[in-house]
Amino acid sequence: MPLDDEARAIMARINKQHPGSVIVASTMPVVPRFTTGSLSLDVMLAGGWPGNQWNEIVGAESSGKSTIVHKTIAANQARDPEFQTFWVAAEHYDAEWATSLGVDVDRVAVYSTNAMEDAYTAMLKAAESRAFDAVVLDSYPALVAADEDAKEMDQATISAGARVTGKFFRKVGSVTRRSLIDAERPLLALIINQWRDQIGGWSPSGMTPKTSPGGKAKNYAYYTRIEASRTEWIDEKRPGGGAMRVGQVIKLKTIKSKSAAPQQVATIKFYFADSVTGILKGEYDTTAEMVTMGIFHGVIDLSGGWYRYRENQWHGKDKMNAAIRHDITLQEQLSEDVLDRVRPGAA
């Protein structure tokens, strides 16, 4: 039953004072999505990173966090030639490495600072300006709050960064918010963080519990939080003997998501060197992801040794992989069909 006249009258009075602030939920725009560059990660997030919200990727060192973000930027640049990024580099920004991951660094504005207040102020301005499509912080642990910076090494500072971070998330909502009526340029907002041991914490498993710097307030503010970890290395034998390390397997797990099922897992094979399989430095094994996701979600039909997808059929997995790997149109079609199965509202 739709809202009655009294309810609509109240809505009208509120909208007169604050135009466009109240609408019927059924008319709200769909949450925009930004691809991660990985089909399995897009599936885990029910279509990609949610737009106009703040998202965190957290993990141990060298677990692939910055790589995931770079690949996200590269994938969205490939889709949109006007996609622009504001990158706060609290740590060194390696333009050469970013380029090897597919990023067009001419469309990335880098602000290098580890002053927490300055970084957050710049992020607020970038988000409010509507001039950038993505705002990235890499990474939170490298930021230093002014209260801490002003004190000597032997002077204690407790929760200085957490207080500033809490204030940032209380202020950032208004600049990230977009109109509920008019179409506006959506924003992708990503913050990279790193696990720390929780001193004095207890875990029933006997392992030291983990925590992420920045206090608990930020965890409530994030729309999505995912954990990155490296599960194994990818080594390949070489003709002259021995093996060469060419990549790693990155495991992503949902810690929190307001728009997708919790505790989902995605696995990505990432290559940081050229592979004998033809996968180049800086690439994911996208074919393996597409085949796995296609079979799992029933988009690819497996019957005996035959694989069928739409009007295509192959005898043997190797033939199917080869066909998909060299056909961009087929990749795009397969990815879209898989995502149609997992997007919110899908049957």
mmCIF file of C-alpha atoms in Angstrom:
data_model
loop_
_atom_site.group_PDB
_atom_site.id
_atom_site.type_symbol
_atom_site.label_atom_id
_atom_site.label_comp_id
_atom_site.label_asym_id
_atom_site.label_seq_id
_atom_site.Cartn_x
_atom_site.Cartn_y
_atom_site.Cartn_z
ATOM 1 C CA MET A 1 0.000 0.000 0.000
ATOM 2 C CA PRO A 2 1.496 3.405 -0.959
ATOM 3 C CA LEU A 3 2.019 6.213 1.522
ATOM 4 C CA ASP A 4 -1.185 7.993 2.518
ATOM 5 C CA ASP A 5 -1.929 11.690 2.039
ATOM 6 C CA GLU A 6 -0.858 12.656 5.561
ATOM 7 C CA ALA A 7 2.550 11.028 5.111
ATOM 8 C CA ARG A 8 3.026 12.734 1.746
ATOM 9 C CA ALA A 9 2.046 16.081 3.253
ATOM 10 C CA ILE A 10 4.771 15.682 5.885
ATOM 11 C CA MET A 11 7.239 14.781 3.147
ATOM 12 C CA ALA A 12 6.270 17.900 1.216
ATOM 13 C CA ARG A 13 6.821 20.146 4.252
ATOM 14 C CA ILE A 14 10.291 18.660 4.863
ATOM 15 C CA ASN A 15 11.238 18.931 1.185
ATOM 16 C CA LYS A 16 10.112 22.557 1.123
ATOM 17 C CA GLN A 17 12.675 23.325 3.804
ATOM 18 C CA HIS A 18 15.282 20.797 2.580
ATOM 19 C CA PRO A 19 14.643 20.191 -1.157
ATOM 20 C CA GLY A 20 15.018 16.599 -2.315
ATOM 21 C CA SER A 21 15.872 15.225 1.111
ATOM 22 C CA VAL A 22 12.876 12.858 1.416
ATOM 23 C CA ILE A 23 11.662 10.516 -1.311
ATOM 24 C CA VAL A 24 9.731 7.245 -1.416
ATOM 25 C CA ALA A 25 12.185 4.348 -0.976
ATOM 26 C CA SER A 26 10.929 2.550 -4.105
ATOM 27 C CA THR A 27 12.018 5.523 -6.241
ATOM 28 C CA MET A 28 15.543 5.736 -4.850
ATOM 29 C CA PRO A 29 18.330 5.408 -7.425
ATOM 30 C CA VAL A 30 20.241 2.137 -7.591
ATOM 31 C CA VAL A 31 23.579 2.188 -5.775
ATOM 32 C CA PRO A 32 26.223 2.782 -8.474
ATOM 33 C CA ARG A 33 28.935 0.127 -8.788
ATOM 34 C CA PHE A 34 32.594 0.376 -9.766
ATOM 35 C CA THR A 35 34.316 -2.717 -11.092
ATOM 36 C CA THR A 36 37.297 -4.022 -9.125
ATOM 37 C CA GLY A 37 38.937 -5.381 -12.260
ATOM 38 C CA SER A 38 38.373 -8.922 -10.990
ATOM 39 C CA LEU A 39 35.196 -10.848 -11.783
ATOM 40 C CA SER A 40 35.385 -12.976 -8.618
ATOM 41 C CA LEU A 41 35.815 -9.869 -6.449
ATOM 42 C CA ASP A 42 32.985 -8.103 -8.291
ATOM 43 C CA VAL A 43 30.804 -11.142 -7.600
ATOM 44 C CA MET A 44 31.777 -11.105 -3.918
ATOM 45 C CA LEU A 45 30.725 -7.439 -3.716
ATOM 46 C CA ALA A 46 27.454 -8.070 -5.628
ATOM 47 C CA GLY A 47 28.571 -6.121 -8.680
ATOM 48 C CA GLY A 48 31.661 -4.184 -7.589
ATOM 49 C CA TRP A 49 32.627 -1.496 -5.102
ATOM 50 C CA PRO A 50 29.531 0.483 -4.000
ATOM 51 C CA GLY A 51 29.690 4.110 -5.053
ATOM 52 C CA ASN A 52 29.148 7.205 -2.896
ATOM 53 C CA GLN A 53 30.245 5.224 0.159
ATOM 54 C CA TRP A 54 33.540 4.692 1.976
ATOM 55 C CA ASN A 55 35.200 1.318 1.623
ATOM 56 C CA GLU A 56 38.237 -0.200 3.338
ATOM 57 C CA ILE A 57 40.675 -2.871 2.244
ATOM 58 C CA VAL A 58 42.800 -4.155 5.120
ATOM 59 C CA GLY A 59 45.449 -6.863 5.472
ATOM 60 C CA ALA A 60 48.993 -7.688 6.428
ATOM 61 C CA GLU A 61 51.975 -6.196 4.623
ATOM 62 C CA SER A 62 52.575 -7.424 1.043
ATOM 63 C CA SER A 63 49.147 -9.043 0.878
ATOM 64 C CA GLY A 64 48.112 -7.236 -2.319
ATOM 65 C CA LYS A 65 46.070 -4.321 -0.938
ATOM 66 C CA SER A 66 47.584 -1.546 -3.074
ATOM 67 C CA THR A 67 47.622 -3.863 -6.085
ATOM 68 C CA ILE A 68 43.867 -4.449 -5.758
ATOM 69 C CA VAL A 69 43.276 -0.684 -5.623
ATOM 70 C CA HIS A 70 45.566 0.046 -8.589
ATOM 71 C CA LYS A 71 43.826 -2.649 -10.633
ATOM 72 C CA THR A 72 40.473 -1.134 -9.657
ATOM 73 C CA ILE A 73 41.566 2.274 -10.934
ATOM 74 C CA ALA A 74 42.964 0.770 -14.150
ATOM 75 C CA ALA A 75 39.759 -1.183 -14.854
ATOM 76 C CA ASN A 76 37.547 1.877 -14.404
ATOM 77 C CA GLN A 77 39.860 4.020 -16.514
ATOM 78 C CA ALA A 78 39.534 1.433 -19.281
ATOM 79 C CA ARG A 79 35.736 1.693 -19.083
ATOM 80 C CA ASP A 80 35.606 5.489 -18.867
ATOM 81 C CA PRO A 81 38.175 7.667 -20.705
ATOM 82 C CA GLU A 82 37.290 10.573 -18.383
ATOM 83 C CA PHE A 83 37.759 8.646 -15.114
ATOM 84 C CA GLN A 84 39.975 10.712 -12.771
ATOM 85 C CA THR A 85 41.516 9.765 -9.423
ATOM 86 C CA PHE A 86 42.715 11.735 -6.411
ATOM 87 C CA TRP A 87 45.337 9.615 -4.643
ATOM 88 C CA VAL A 88 46.606 10.600 -1.188
ATOM 89 C CA ALA A 89 50.063 9.041 -0.936
ATOM 90 C CA ALA A 90 50.944 8.809 2.726
ATOM 91 C CA GLU A 91 53.435 6.237 1.444
ATOM 92 C CA HIS A 92 55.521 6.533 -1.733
ATOM 93 C CA TYR A 93 53.503 6.447 -4.963
ATOM 94 C CA ASP A 94 55.352 4.321 -7.500
ATOM 95 C CA ALA A 95 54.168 5.607 -10.891
ATOM 96 C CA GLU A 96 56.196 2.976 -12.778
ATOM 97 C CA TRP A 97 54.572 0.117 -10.842
ATOM 98 C CA ALA A 98 51.127 1.674 -11.252
ATOM 99 C CA THR A 99 51.710 1.871 -15.010
ATOM 100 C CA SER A 100 52.697 -1.803 -15.132
ATOM 101 C CA LEU A 101 49.334 -2.581 -13.487
ATOM 102 C CA GLY A 102 47.510 -0.775 -16.275
ATOM 103 C CA VAL A 103 46.965 2.610 -14.623
ATOM 104 C CA ASP A 104 47.048 5.713 -16.827
ATOM 105 C CA VAL A 105 49.014 7.906 -14.419
ATOM 106 C CA ASP A 106 48.153 11.008 -16.468
ATOM 107 C CA ARG A 107 44.661 10.698 -14.977
ATOM 108 C CA VAL A 108 45.834 10.344 -11.365
ATOM 109 C CA ALA A 109 46.459 13.383 -9.145
ATOM 110 C CA VAL A 110 48.862 12.417 -6.336
ATOM 111 C CA TYR A 111 48.957 14.376 -3.082
ATOM 112 C CA SER A 112 51.990 13.292 -1.060
ATOM 113 C CA THR A 113 51.632 13.888 2.677
ATOM 114 C CA ASN A 114 51.619 11.944 5.920
ATOM 115 C CA ALA A 115 50.021 14.779 7.907
ATOM 116 C CA MET A 116 46.672 13.303 8.918
ATOM 117 C CA GLU A 117 44.674 16.511 9.100
ATOM 118 C CA ASP A 118 46.021 17.734 5.748
ATOM 119 C CA ALA A 119 45.270 14.384 4.094
ATOM 120 C CA TYR A 120 41.703 14.286 5.367
ATOM 121 C CA THR A 121 41.062 17.916 4.403
ATOM 122 C CA ALA A 122 42.295 17.247 0.870
ATOM 123 C CA MET A 123 40.091 14.128 0.609
ATOM 124 C CA LEU A 124 37.060 16.149 1.731
ATOM 125 C CA LYS A 125 37.744 18.816 -0.890
ATOM 126 C CA ALA A 126 38.307 16.265 -3.652
ATOM 127 C CA ALA A 127 35.064 14.437 -2.825
ATOM 128 C CA GLU A 128 33.065 17.656 -2.575
ATOM 129 C CA SER A 129 34.410 19.063 -5.848
ATOM 130 C CA ARG A 130 32.790 16.369 -8.049
ATOM 131 C CA ALA A 131 35.927 16.752 -10.205
ATOM 132 C CA PHE A 132 37.237 13.277 -9.314
ATOM 133 C CA ASP A 133 35.649 9.883 -9.773
ATOM 134 C CA ALA A 134 37.800 8.165 -7.136
ATOM 135 C CA VAL A 135 39.472 9.203 -3.874
ATOM 136 C CA VAL A 136 42.109 6.846 -2.476
ATOM 137 C CA LEU A 137 44.148 6.927 0.743
ATOM 138 C CA ASP A 138 47.277 4.746 0.773
ATOM 139 C CA SER A 139 47.550 4.123 3.588
ATOM 140 C CA TYR A 140 46.076 5.015 6.969
ATOM 141 C CA PRO A 141 48.925 3.670 9.200
ATOM 142 C CA ALA A 142 51.390 6.069 7.543
ATOM 143 C CA LEU A 143 49.417 9.156 8.627
ATOM 144 C CA VAL A 144 50.527 11.149 11.659
ATOM 145 C CA ALA A 145 48.097 13.302 13.651
ATOM 146 C CA ALA A 146 49.246 16.834 14.491
ATOM 147 C CA ASP A 147 48.994 16.194 18.260
ATOM 148 C CA GLU A 148 51.372 13.261 17.930
ATOM 149 C CA ASP A 149 53.738 15.077 15.572
ATOM 150 C CA ALA A 150 54.043 18.030 17.932
ATOM 151 C CA LYS A 151 55.192 15.940 20.893
ATOM 152 C CA GLU A 152 58.635 14.571 21.626
ATOM 153 C CA MET A 153 59.443 10.903 21.141
ATOM 154 C CA ASP A 154 59.251 10.173 24.874
ATOM 155 C CA GLN A 155 55.815 11.802 25.247
ATOM 156 C CA ALA A 156 52.807 9.494 24.973
ATOM 157 C CA THR A 157 49.893 10.221 22.653
ATOM 158 C CA ILE A 158 46.790 8.111 23.120
ATOM 159 C CA SER A 159 44.202 7.765 20.357
ATOM 160 C CA ALA A 160 45.174 11.014 18.614
ATOM 161 C CA GLY A 161 44.699 9.469 15.179
ATOM 162 C CA ALA A 162 41.438 7.757 16.144
ATOM 163 C CA ARG A 163 39.931 11.070 17.290
ATOM 164 C CA VAL A 164 40.834 12.826 14.038
ATOM 165 C CA THR A 165 39.601 9.862 11.993
ATOM 166 C CA GLY A 166 36.284 9.827 13.848
ATOM 167 C CA LYS A 167 35.859 13.524 13.069
ATOM 168 C CA PHE A 168 36.678 12.909 9.396
ATOM 169 C CA PHE A 169 33.955 10.289 9.040
ATOM 170 C CA ARG A 170 31.423 12.532 10.784
ATOM 171 C CA LYS A 171 32.175 15.284 8.267
ATOM 172 C CA VAL A 172 32.639 13.215 5.120
ATOM 173 C CA GLY A 173 29.054 12.021 4.834
ATOM 174 C CA SER A 174 27.762 15.336 3.537
ATOM 175 C CA VAL A 175 30.427 15.682 0.797
ATOM 176 C CA THR A 176 30.087 12.055 -0.341
ATOM 177 C CA ARG A 177 26.282 12.136 -0.464
ATOM 178 C CA ARG A 178 24.695 12.563 -3.887
ATOM 179 C CA SER A 179 21.209 13.703 -4.898
ATOM 180 C CA LEU A 180 18.320 11.266 -4.509
ATOM 181 C CA ILE A 181 16.582 12.904 -7.472
ATOM 182 C CA ASP A 182 19.118 14.215 -9.986
ATOM 183 C CA ALA A 183 21.797 12.059 -11.627
ATOM 184 C CA GLU A 184 25.224 13.063 -10.326
ATOM 185 C CA ARG A 185 28.748 11.863 -10.926
ATOM 186 C CA PRO A 186 29.245 8.972 -8.467
ATOM 187 C CA LEU A 187 32.319 8.662 -6.269
ATOM 188 C CA LEU A 188 34.521 5.645 -5.523
ATOM 189 C CA ALA A 189 36.126 6.073 -2.093
ATOM 190 C CA LEU A 190 38.811 3.620 -0.923
ATOM 191 C CA ILE A 191 41.046 3.579 2.148
ATOM 192 C CA ILE A 192 43.889 1.093 2.614
ATOM 193 C CA ASN A 193 44.674 -0.075 6.151
ATOM 194 C CA GLN A 194 46.869 -2.701 7.785
ATOM 195 C CA TRP A 195 46.365 -5.214 10.577
ATOM 196 C CA ARG A 196 48.050 -4.786 13.969
ATOM 197 C CA ASP A 197 48.194 -7.202 16.883
ATOM 198 C CA GLN A 198 45.665 -6.250 19.538
ATOM 199 C CA ILE A 199 47.784 -5.887 22.658
ATOM 200 C CA GLY A 200 46.097 -7.460 25.666
ATOM 201 C CA GLY A 201 43.391 -9.012 23.512
ATOM 202 C CA TRP A 202 42.164 -12.583 23.866
ATOM 203 C CA SER A 203 41.070 -15.124 21.307
ATOM 204 C CA PRO A 204 39.485 -18.555 21.972
ATOM 205 C CA SER A 205 41.677 -19.994 19.209
ATOM 206 C CA GLY A 206 44.828 -19.038 21.075
ATOM 207 C CA MET A 207 45.973 -16.717 18.282
ATOM 208 C CA THR A 208 46.667 -13.052 18.968
ATOM 209 C CA PRO A 209 43.566 -11.102 17.873
ATOM 210 C CA LYS A 210 43.967 -8.451 15.199
ATOM 211 C CA THR A 211 42.847 -4.868 15.045
ATOM 212 C CA SER A 212 43.188 -2.082 12.494
ATOM 213 C CA PRO A 213 44.540 1.377 13.416
ATOM 214 C CA GLY A 214 42.098 4.271 13.499
ATOM 215 C CA GLY A 215 39.718 3.301 16.274
ATOM 216 C CA LYS A 216 36.324 1.648 16.106
ATOM 217 C CA ALA A 217 34.349 4.656 14.855
ATOM 218 C CA LYS A 218 35.629 4.175 11.306
ATOM 219 C CA ASN A 219 34.363 0.581 11.209
ATOM 220 C CA TYR A 220 30.796 1.804 11.657
ATOM 221 C CA ALA A 221 31.264 4.395 8.923
ATOM 222 C CA TYR A 222 32.525 2.002 6.255
ATOM 223 C CA TYR A 223 29.948 0.605 3.854
ATOM 224 C CA THR A 224 32.243 -2.232 2.883
ATOM 225 C CA ARG A 225 35.340 -3.725 4.509
ATOM 226 C CA ILE A 226 37.347 -6.509 2.907
ATOM 227 C CA GLU A 227 40.448 -8.356 4.067
ATOM 228 C CA ALA A 228 43.303 -9.212 1.694
ATOM 229 C CA SER A 229 45.762 -12.013 2.369
ATOM 230 C CA ARG A 230 48.357 -13.916 0.365
ATOM 231 C CA THR A 231 47.625 -17.639 0.430
ATOM 232 C CA GLU A 232 50.417 -18.965 -1.782
ATOM 233 C CA TRP A 233 53.068 -18.080 -4.326
ATOM 234 C CA ILE A 234 52.886 -18.983 -8.016
ATOM 235 C CA ASP A 235 56.137 -20.609 -9.162
ATOM 236 C CA GLU A 236 56.898 -21.811 -12.686
ATOM 237 C CA LYS A 237 59.582 -24.190 -13.889
ATOM 238 C CA ARG A 238 62.130 -22.796 -16.317
ATOM 239 C CA PRO A 239 63.745 -24.657 -19.248
ATOM 240 C CA GLY A 240 67.224 -24.213 -17.804
ATOM 241 C CA GLY A 241 66.210 -25.800 -14.544
ATOM 242 C CA GLY A 242 64.803 -24.483 -11.316
ATOM 243 C CA ALA A 243 61.700 -22.368 -10.856
ATOM 244 C CA MET A 244 60.872 -18.691 -11.008
ATOM 245 C CA ARG A 245 58.357 -16.932 -8.786
ATOM 246 C CA VAL A 246 55.950 -15.126 -11.084
ATOM 247 C CA GLY A 247 52.908 -14.332 -8.970
ATOM 248 C CA GLN A 248 50.808 -14.814 -5.895
ATOM 249 C CA VAL A 249 47.300 -15.921 -5.017
ATOM 250 C CA ILE A 250 45.369 -13.137 -3.264
ATOM 251 C CA LYS A 251 42.438 -14.141 -1.106
ATOM 252 C CA LEU A 252 39.764 -11.515 -0.385
ATOM 253 C CA LYS A 253 37.181 -11.943 2.355
ATOM 254 C CA THR A 254 34.214 -9.759 3.251
ATOM 255 C CA ILE A 255 34.435 -8.393 6.801
ATOM 256 C CA LYS A 256 31.485 -6.048 6.393
ATOM 257 C CA SER A 257 29.085 -5.249 3.570
ATOM 258 C CA LYS A 258 25.814 -3.329 3.682
ATOM 259 C CA SER A 259 24.846 -4.382 0.177
ATOM 260 C CA ALA A 260 26.014 -7.988 -0.197
ATOM 261 C CA ALA A 261 26.077 -11.260 1.732
ATOM 262 C CA PRO A 262 28.628 -11.364 4.585
ATOM 263 C CA GLN A 263 31.719 -13.568 4.874
ATOM 264 C CA GLN A 264 32.131 -14.111 1.131
ATOM 265 C CA VAL A 265 35.487 -15.136 -0.348
ATOM 266 C CA ALA A 266 37.157 -14.347 -3.675
ATOM 267 C CA THR A 267 40.471 -15.678 -4.973
ATOM 268 C CA ILE A 268 42.651 -13.909 -7.533
ATOM 269 C CA LYS A 269 45.795 -15.129 -9.261
ATOM 270 C CA PHE A 270 48.007 -12.064 -9.749
ATOM 271 C CA TYR A 271 51.206 -12.120 -11.814
ATOM 272 C CA PHE A 272 54.058 -9.712 -11.048
ATOM 273 C CA ALA A 273 56.212 -11.251 -13.803
ATOM 274 C CA ASP A 274 55.498 -12.600 -17.288
ATOM 275 C CA SER A 275 54.172 -16.168 -17.233
ATOM 276 C CA VAL A 276 54.853 -18.996 -19.690
ATOM 277 C CA THR A 277 51.049 -19.272 -20.005
ATOM 278 C CA GLY A 278 50.947 -15.916 -21.764
ATOM 279 C CA ILE A 279 49.735 -13.876 -18.806
ATOM 280 C CA LEU A 280 51.809 -10.710 -18.610
ATOM 281 C CA LYS A 281 53.316 -8.827 -15.692
ATOM 282 C CA GLY A 282 50.669 -6.834 -13.828
ATOM 283 C CA GLU A 283 47.713 -8.967 -14.963
ATOM 284 C CA TYR A 284 45.187 -11.191 -13.235
ATOM 285 C CA ASP A 285 44.385 -14.642 -14.572
ATOM 286 C CA THR A 286 40.988 -13.349 -15.650
ATOM 287 C CA THR A 287 40.189 -16.405 -17.764
ATOM 288 C CA ALA A 288 40.458 -18.737 -14.774
ATOM 289 C CA GLU A 289 38.169 -16.438 -12.778
ATOM 290 C CA MET A 290 35.567 -16.237 -15.539
ATOM 291 C CA VAL A 291 35.469 -20.002 -16.063
ATOM 292 C CA THR A 292 35.219 -20.708 -12.329
ATOM 293 C CA MET A 293 32.496 -18.102 -11.795
ATOM 294 C CA GLY A 294 30.665 -19.126 -14.972
ATOM 295 C CA ILE A 295 30.446 -22.782 -13.955
ATOM 296 C CA PHE A 296 29.644 -22.005 -10.308
ATOM 297 C CA HIS A 297 26.747 -19.685 -11.186
ATOM 298 C CA GLY A 298 25.366 -21.915 -13.944
ATOM 299 C CA VAL A 299 26.229 -19.580 -16.815
ATOM 300 C CA ILE A 300 28.557 -22.183 -18.350
ATOM 301 C CA ASP A 301 27.012 -25.631 -18.667
ATOM 302 C CA LEU A 302 29.329 -28.573 -17.992
ATOM 303 C CA SER A 303 28.283 -31.956 -19.355
ATOM 304 C CA GLY A 304 30.892 -34.683 -19.444
ATOM 305 C CA GLY A 305 33.874 -33.216 -21.261
ATOM 306 C CA TRP A 306 31.776 -30.565 -23.021
ATOM 307 C CA TYR A 307 31.501 -26.934 -21.950
ATOM 308 C CA ARG A 308 28.645 -24.866 -23.339
ATOM 309 C CA TYR A 309 28.066 -21.124 -23.103
ATOM 310 C CA ARG A 310 25.288 -19.540 -25.148
ATOM 311 C CA GLU A 311 25.896 -20.589 -28.776
ATOM 312 C CA ASN A 312 29.494 -21.647 -28.028
ATOM 313 C CA GLN A 313 30.666 -25.114 -27.080
ATOM 314 C CA TRP A 314 34.079 -26.636 -26.505
ATOM 315 C CA HIS A 315 35.335 -30.130 -25.819
ATOM 316 C CA GLY A 316 37.830 -29.847 -23.002
ATOM 317 C CA LYS A 317 38.630 -27.064 -20.567
ATOM 318 C CA ASP A 318 41.871 -26.106 -22.316
ATOM 319 C CA LYS A 319 40.039 -25.303 -25.564
ATOM 320 C CA MET A 320 37.463 -23.247 -23.700
ATOM 321 C CA ASN A 321 40.159 -21.333 -21.800
ATOM 322 C CA ALA A 322 42.036 -20.570 -25.016
ATOM 323 C CA ALA A 323 38.879 -19.318 -26.745
ATOM 324 C CA ILE A 324 37.893 -17.049 -23.853
ATOM 325 C CA ARG A 325 41.442 -15.755 -23.325
ATOM 326 C CA HIS A 326 41.672 -14.444 -26.894
ATOM 327 C CA ASP A 327 38.120 -13.104 -27.352
ATOM 328 C CA ILE A 328 37.477 -9.789 -25.573
ATOM 329 C CA THR A 329 33.823 -9.719 -26.646
ATOM 330 C CA LEU A 330 33.283 -13.181 -25.186
ATOM 331 C CA GLN A 331 34.950 -12.111 -21.926
ATOM 332 C CA GLU A 332 32.724 -9.060 -21.602
ATOM 333 C CA GLN A 333 29.574 -11.066 -22.367
ATOM 334 C CA LEU A 334 30.477 -13.838 -19.912
ATOM 335 C CA SER A 335 31.318 -11.355 -17.149
ATOM 336 C CA GLU A 336 28.031 -9.516 -17.643
ATOM 337 C CA ASP A 337 26.025 -12.748 -17.572
ATOM 338 C CA VAL A 338 27.688 -13.818 -14.305
ATOM 339 C CA LEU A 339 27.153 -10.413 -12.686
ATOM 340 C CA ASP A 340 23.489 -10.465 -13.712
ATOM 341 C CA ARG A 341 23.118 -13.507 -11.437
ATOM 342 C CA VAL A 342 24.535 -11.812 -8.350
ATOM 343 C CA ARG A 343 23.499 -8.155 -8.552
ATOM 344 C CA PRO A 344 20.936 -7.016 -5.944
ATOM 345 C CA GLY A 345 17.445 -7.865 -7.151
ATOM 346 C CA ALA A 346 18.587 -10.690 -9.405
ATOM 347 C CA ALA A 347 16.289 -13.711 -9.502
#
